[in-house]
């Protein structure tokens, strides 16, 4: 692994990869097929689903950034999760926190019903080891979680997984390798919805998986190719471009989120601010569920949209968007209530973001006095 600073690795990703022309920006190889000089004479590229030069730059780059051995670029964040789930077989059980992204919940429900690969959910204060049995094959964590922003001790969970000889898998979408590198703390697999901070501009749909260890990497490579869960060359290039400014964007997301969280903490119409103190993601609850729709209709600079991690500020309503597929009673029990809003704080001027929030709360004070 390169010992250079992560900022340098990000900026240099893809540079000096085309010695024939000296191109600084890596070329986009759109060809789906590659000429063979004769039988058994391959350039190393045979068919773009199996290996593509542009995608290869991205995959090697994310493996290095996450301190892993192999990277896999997938067509979406959900495709990345499906690639990881391809490791499991009927009868296997997977342990997860009950605060989990709604899309992950939905996919795991499908896997449980169709393939008898079952999720077992735990609450933050629960003894996780008590859930482990002979069928348990992995623990999957989001940290921080989506949308309640819970953090988990990676060293602790890595120790539990090692003790019981099960896989430790981490969704690193919210923090990215800039803030957190789970493999360095004992994880076997890390995955991302690269649509979010890694792409960073709300213009590419992608997922990334990074693995540690030859055997595990070979299994994932076989499934990645065989199932065709691959990212296009152009979208791979977009992620390379996005990664080059990841550190700059995240510094501004982080600085802005700290200011926005402090403002929300002081706002009487807000009852809870859920923020880890790091990164650009936070959630908050307003005093009444009836305030949510007027709030979302009155924001002007901030966008009401179902995504996160782009340069623009987005607010999402989990109850009807990301977590809509979770049954009402279960969603409420998991803490995703009807007063909760998730905020992806963008890189606009922080004072302008706060001013937009202020004008909304001022109107709500009059409307709900």
PDB file of N, CA, C and O in Angstrom, residues 276-316:
ATOM      1  N   UNK A 276     -23.008  13.331  14.875  1.00  0.00           N
ATOM      2  CA  UNK A 276     -21.857  12.706  15.528  1.00  0.00           C
ATOM      3  C   UNK A 276     -20.749  13.701  15.831  1.00  0.00           C
ATOM      4  O   UNK A 276     -19.812  13.375  16.559  1.00  0.00           O
ATOM      5  N   UNK A 277     -20.847  14.900  15.267  1.00  0.00           N
ATOM      6  CA  UNK A 277     -19.781  15.870  15.407  1.00  0.00           C
ATOM      7  C   UNK A 277     -18.737  15.786  14.314  1.00  0.00           C
ATOM      8  O   UNK A 277     -17.749  16.525  14.324  1.00  0.00           O
ATOM      9  N   UNK A 278     -18.981  14.920  13.325  1.00  0.00           N
ATOM     10  CA  UNK A 278     -18.035  14.735  12.238  1.00  0.00           C
ATOM     11  C   UNK A 278     -18.788  14.430  10.945  1.00  0.00           C
ATOM     12  O   UNK A 278     -19.759  13.680  10.948  1.00  0.00           O
ATOM     13  N   UNK A 279     -18.336  15.024   9.845  1.00  0.00           N
ATOM     14  CA  UNK A 279     -18.969  14.763   8.557  1.00  0.00           C
ATOM     15  C   UNK A 279     -20.106  15.719   8.267  1.00  0.00           C
ATOM     16  O   UNK A 279     -20.377  16.659   9.024  1.00  0.00           O
ATOM     17  N   UNK A 280     -20.790  15.467   7.151  1.00  0.00           N
ATOM     18  CA  UNK A 280     -21.813  16.385   6.684  1.00  0.00           C
ATOM     19  C   UNK A 280     -23.249  15.939   6.898  1.00  0.00           C
ATOM     20  O   UNK A 280     -24.170  16.628   6.456  1.00  0.00           O
ATOM     21  N   UNK A 281     -23.451  14.800   7.547  1.00  0.00           N
ATOM     22  CA  UNK A 281     -24.799  14.270   7.735  1.00  0.00           C
ATOM     23  C   UNK A 281     -25.301  14.501   9.151  1.00  0.00           C
ATOM     24  O   UNK A 281     -24.582  14.260  10.127  1.00  0.00           O
ATOM     25  N   UNK A 282     -26.549  14.924   9.267  1.00  0.00           N
ATOM     26  CA  UNK A 282     -27.206  15.012  10.561  1.00  0.00           C
ATOM     27  C   UNK A 282     -28.697  14.790  10.363  1.00  0.00           C
ATOM     28  O   UNK A 282     -29.206  14.854   9.237  1.00  0.00           O
ATOM     29  N   UNK A 283     -29.386  14.529  11.437  1.00  0.00           N
ATOM     30  CA  UNK A 283     -30.843  14.426  11.415  1.00  0.00           C
ATOM     31  C   UNK A 283     -31.393  15.273  12.559  1.00  0.00           C
ATOM     32  O   UNK A 283     -30.687  15.562  13.528  1.00  0.00           O
ATOM     33  N   UNK A 284     -32.649  15.664  12.438  1.00  0.00           N
ATOM     34  CA  UNK A 284     -33.272  16.429  13.522  1.00  0.00           C
ATOM     35  C   UNK A 284     -34.779  16.184  13.515  1.00  0.00           C
ATOM     36  O   UNK A 284     -35.360  15.761  12.512  1.00  0.00           O
ATOM     37  N   UNK A 285     -35.382  16.431  14.672  1.00  0.00           N
ATOM     38  CA  UNK A 285     -36.833  16.287  14.819  1.00  0.00           C
ATOM     39  C   UNK A 285     -37.447  17.645  15.113  1.00  0.00           C
ATOM     40  O   UNK A 285     -36.935  18.400  15.954  1.00  0.00           O
ATOM     41  N   UNK A 286     -38.547  17.950  14.420  1.00  0.00           N
ATOM     42  CA  UNK A 286     -39.311  19.155  14.736  1.00  0.00           C
ATOM     43  C   UNK A 286     -40.350  18.806  15.800  1.00  0.00           C
ATOM     44  O   UNK A 286     -40.608  17.627  16.075  1.00  0.00           O
ATOM     45  N   UNK A 287     -40.943  19.822  16.401  1.00  0.00           N
ATOM     46  CA  UNK A 287     -41.831  19.609  17.555  1.00  0.00           C
ATOM     47  C   UNK A 287     -43.088  18.819  17.191  1.00  0.00           C
ATOM     48  O   UNK A 287     -43.571  18.025  17.997  1.00  0.00           O
ATOM     49  N   UNK A 288     -43.625  19.057  16.003  1.00  0.00           N
ATOM     50  CA  UNK A 288     -44.863  18.396  15.601  1.00  0.00           C
ATOM     51  C   UNK A 288     -44.719  17.811  14.200  1.00  0.00           C
ATOM     52  O   UNK A 288     -44.118  18.438  13.321  1.00  0.00           O
ATOM     53  N   UNK A 289     -45.302  16.630  14.000  1.00  0.00           N
ATOM     54  CA  UNK A 289     -45.266  16.012  12.674  1.00  0.00           C
ATOM     55  C   UNK A 289     -45.965  16.894  11.640  1.00  0.00           C
ATOM     56  O   UNK A 289     -45.592  16.891  10.461  1.00  0.00           O
ATOM     57  N   UNK A 290     -46.961  17.674  12.096  1.00  0.00           N
ATOM     58  CA  UNK A 290     -47.706  18.540  11.176  1.00  0.00           C
ATOM     59  C   UNK A 290     -46.830  19.656  10.609  1.00  0.00           C
ATOM     60  O   UNK A 290     -47.199  20.300   9.615  1.00  0.00           O
ATOM     61  N   UNK A 291     -45.683  19.899  11.218  1.00  0.00           N
ATOM     62  CA  UNK A 291     -44.782  20.949  10.728  1.00  0.00           C
ATOM     63  C   UNK A 291     -43.945  20.497   9.532  1.00  0.00           C
ATOM     64  O   UNK A 291     -43.393  21.332   8.811  1.00  0.00           O
ATOM     65  N   UNK A 292     -43.853  19.193   9.340  1.00  0.00           N
ATOM     66  CA  UNK A 292     -42.899  18.680   8.352  1.00  0.00           C
ATOM     67  C   UNK A 292     -43.216  19.143   6.938  1.00  0.00           C
ATOM     68  O   UNK A 292     -42.347  19.671   6.229  1.00  0.00           O
ATOM     69  N   UNK A 293     -44.450  18.964   6.497  1.00  0.00           N
ATOM     70  CA  UNK A 293     -44.766  19.330   5.114  1.00  0.00           C
ATOM     71  C   UNK A 293     -44.627  20.832   4.869  1.00  0.00           C
ATOM     72  O   UNK A 293     -44.016  21.236   3.865  1.00  0.00           O
ATOM     73  N   UNK A 294     -45.166  21.703   5.743  1.00  0.00           N
ATOM     74  CA  UNK A 294     -44.921  23.140   5.555  1.00  0.00           C
ATOM     75  C   UNK A 294     -43.435  23.480   5.547  1.00  0.00           C
ATOM     76  O   UNK A 294     -42.993  24.326   4.766  1.00  0.00           O
ATOM     77  N   UNK A 295     -42.665  22.822   6.413  1.00  0.00           N
ATOM     78  CA  UNK A 295     -41.222  23.051   6.447  1.00  0.00           C
ATOM     79  C   UNK A 295     -40.615  22.766   5.079  1.00  0.00           C
ATOM     80  O   UNK A 295     -39.861  23.580   4.518  1.00  0.00           O
ATOM     81  N   UNK A 296     -40.942  21.596   4.511  1.00  0.00           N
ATOM     82  CA  UNK A 296     -40.350  21.180   3.239  1.00  0.00           C
ATOM     83  C   UNK A 296     -40.827  22.049   2.078  1.00  0.00           C
ATOM     84  O   UNK A 296     -40.109  22.231   1.093  1.00  0.00           O
ATOM     85  N   UNK A 297     -42.019  22.597   2.180  1.00  0.00           N
ATOM     86  CA  UNK A 297     -42.534  23.467   1.132  1.00  0.00           C
ATOM     87  C   UNK A 297     -41.913  24.862   1.176  1.00  0.00           C
ATOM     88  O   UNK A 297     -41.845  25.545   0.154  1.00  0.00           O
ATOM     89  N   UNK A 298     -41.428  25.268   2.364  1.00  0.00           N
ATOM     90  CA  UNK A 298     -40.948  26.634   2.539  1.00  0.00           C
ATOM     91  C   UNK A 298     -39.437  26.793   2.350  1.00  0.00           C
ATOM     92  O   UNK A 298     -38.945  27.916   2.192  1.00  0.00           O
ATOM     93  N   UNK A 299     -38.679  25.696   2.375  1.00  0.00           N
ATOM     94  CA  UNK A 299     -37.240  25.848   2.151  1.00  0.00           C
ATOM     95  C   UNK A 299     -36.994  26.338   0.733  1.00  0.00           C
ATOM     96  O   UNK A 299     -37.718  25.983  -0.197  1.00  0.00           O
ATOM     97  N   UNK A 300     -35.978  27.165   0.571  1.00  0.00           N
ATOM     98  CA  UNK A 300     -35.728  27.793  -0.728  1.00  0.00           C
ATOM     99  C   UNK A 300     -34.358  27.420  -1.281  1.00  0.00           C
ATOM    100  O   UNK A 300     -34.250  26.925  -2.397  1.00  0.00           O
ATOM    101  N   UNK A 301     -33.311  27.640  -0.517  1.00  0.00           N
ATOM    102  CA  UNK A 301     -31.970  27.266  -0.965  1.00  0.00           C
ATOM    103  C   UNK A 301     -31.760  25.759  -0.845  1.00  0.00           C
ATOM    104  O   UNK A 301     -31.205  25.122  -1.730  1.00  0.00           O
ATOM    105  N   UNK A 302     -32.206  25.189   0.242  1.00  0.00           N
ATOM    106  CA  UNK A 302     -32.094  23.744   0.491  1.00  0.00           C
ATOM    107  C   UNK A 302     -33.121  23.018  -0.382  1.00  0.00           C
ATOM    108  O   UNK A 302     -34.242  23.499  -0.577  1.00  0.00           O
ATOM    109  N   UNK A 303     -32.747  21.838  -0.875  1.00  0.00           N
ATOM    110  CA  UNK A 303     -33.626  21.044  -1.736  1.00  0.00           C
ATOM    111  C   UNK A 303     -34.219  19.872  -0.964  1.00  0.00           C
ATOM    112  O   UNK A 303     -33.498  19.159  -0.250  1.00  0.00           O
ATOM    113  N   UNK A 304     -35.526  19.673  -1.101  1.00  0.00           N
ATOM    114  CA  UNK A 304     -36.204  18.489  -0.563  1.00  0.00           C
ATOM    115  C   UNK A 304     -36.035  17.381  -1.600  1.00  0.00           C
ATOM    116  O   UNK A 304     -36.648  17.417  -2.671  1.00  0.00           O
ATOM    117  N   UNK A 305     -35.169  16.420  -1.318  1.00  0.00           N
ATOM    118  CA  UNK A 305     -34.847  15.379  -2.299  1.00  0.00           C
ATOM    119  C   UNK A 305     -34.363  14.132  -1.581  1.00  0.00           C
ATOM    120  O   UNK A 305     -33.924  14.183  -0.431  1.00  0.00           O
ATOM    121  N   UNK A 306     -34.410  13.019  -2.303  1.00  0.00           N
ATOM    122  CA  UNK A 306     -34.070  11.722  -1.715  1.00  0.00           C
ATOM    123  C   UNK A 306     -32.661  11.298  -2.130  1.00  0.00           C
ATOM    124  O   UNK A 306     -32.474  10.422  -2.964  1.00  0.00           O
ATOM    125  N   UNK A 307     -31.677  11.936  -1.556  1.00  0.00           N
ATOM    126  CA  UNK A 307     -30.305  11.505  -1.726  1.00  0.00           C
ATOM    127  C   UNK A 307     -29.460  12.243  -0.711  1.00  0.00           C
ATOM    128  O   UNK A 307     -29.986  12.940   0.173  1.00  0.00           O
ATOM    129  N   UNK A 308     -28.151  12.141  -0.829  1.00  0.00           N
ATOM    130  CA  UNK A 308     -27.257  12.801   0.116  1.00  0.00           C
ATOM    131  C   UNK A 308     -25.855  12.830  -0.478  1.00  0.00           C
ATOM    132  O   UNK A 308     -25.566  12.169  -1.468  1.00  0.00           O
ATOM    133  N   UNK A 309     -24.997  13.629   0.147  1.00  0.00           N
ATOM    134  CA  UNK A 309     -23.581  13.601  -0.182  1.00  0.00           C
ATOM    135  C   UNK A 309     -23.157  14.452  -1.353  1.00  0.00           C
ATOM    136  O   UNK A 309     -21.971  14.498  -1.671  1.00  0.00           O
ATOM    137  N   UNK A 310     -24.100  15.121  -2.020  1.00  0.00           N
ATOM    138  CA  UNK A 310     -23.723  16.010  -3.103  1.00  0.00           C
ATOM    139  C   UNK A 310     -23.328  17.377  -2.574  1.00  0.00           C
ATOM    140  O   UNK A 310     -23.476  17.674  -1.383  1.00  0.00           O
ATOM    141  N   UNK A 311     -22.831  18.225  -3.438  1.00  0.00           N
ATOM    142  CA  UNK A 311     -22.402  19.550  -3.003  1.00  0.00           C
ATOM    143  C   UNK A 311     -23.573  20.408  -2.545  1.00  0.00           C
ATOM    144  O   UNK A 311     -23.409  21.315  -1.729  1.00  0.00           O
ATOM    145  N   UNK A 312     -24.775  20.121  -3.043  1.00  0.00           N
ATOM    146  CA  UNK A 312     -25.956  20.886  -2.652  1.00  0.00           C
ATOM    147  C   UNK A 312     -26.546  20.351  -1.353  1.00  0.00           C
ATOM    148  O   UNK A 312     -26.490  19.153  -1.073  1.00  0.00           O
ATOM    149  N   UNK A 313     -27.158  21.235  -0.561  1.00  0.00           N
ATOM    150  CA  UNK A 313     -27.845  20.818   0.665  1.00  0.00           C
ATOM    151  C   UNK A 313     -29.174  20.154   0.317  1.00  0.00           C
ATOM    152  O   UNK A 313     -29.986  20.723  -0.411  1.00  0.00           O
ATOM    153  N   UNK A 314     -29.366  18.954   0.853  1.00  0.00           N
ATOM    154  CA  UNK A 314     -30.601  18.188   0.653  1.00  0.00           C
ATOM    155  C   UNK A 314     -31.214  17.859   2.012  1.00  0.00           C
ATOM    156  O   UNK A 314     -30.494  17.492   2.956  1.00  0.00           O
ATOM    157  N   UNK A 315     -32.530  17.941   2.093  1.00  0.00           N
ATOM    158  CA  UNK A 315     -33.255  17.407   3.241  1.00  0.00           C
ATOM    159  C   UNK A 315     -34.190  16.311   2.745  1.00  0.00           C
ATOM    160  O   UNK A 315     -34.886  16.471   1.736  1.00  0.00           O
ATOM    161  N   UNK A 316     -34.175  15.188   3.458  1.00  0.00           N
ATOM    162  CA  UNK A 316     -34.973  14.008   3.114  1.00  0.00           C
ATOM    163  C   UNK A 316     -35.924  13.705   4.266  1.00  0.00           C
ATOM    164  O   UNK A 316     -35.575  13.887   5.444  1.00  0.00           O
TER     165      UNK A 316
END
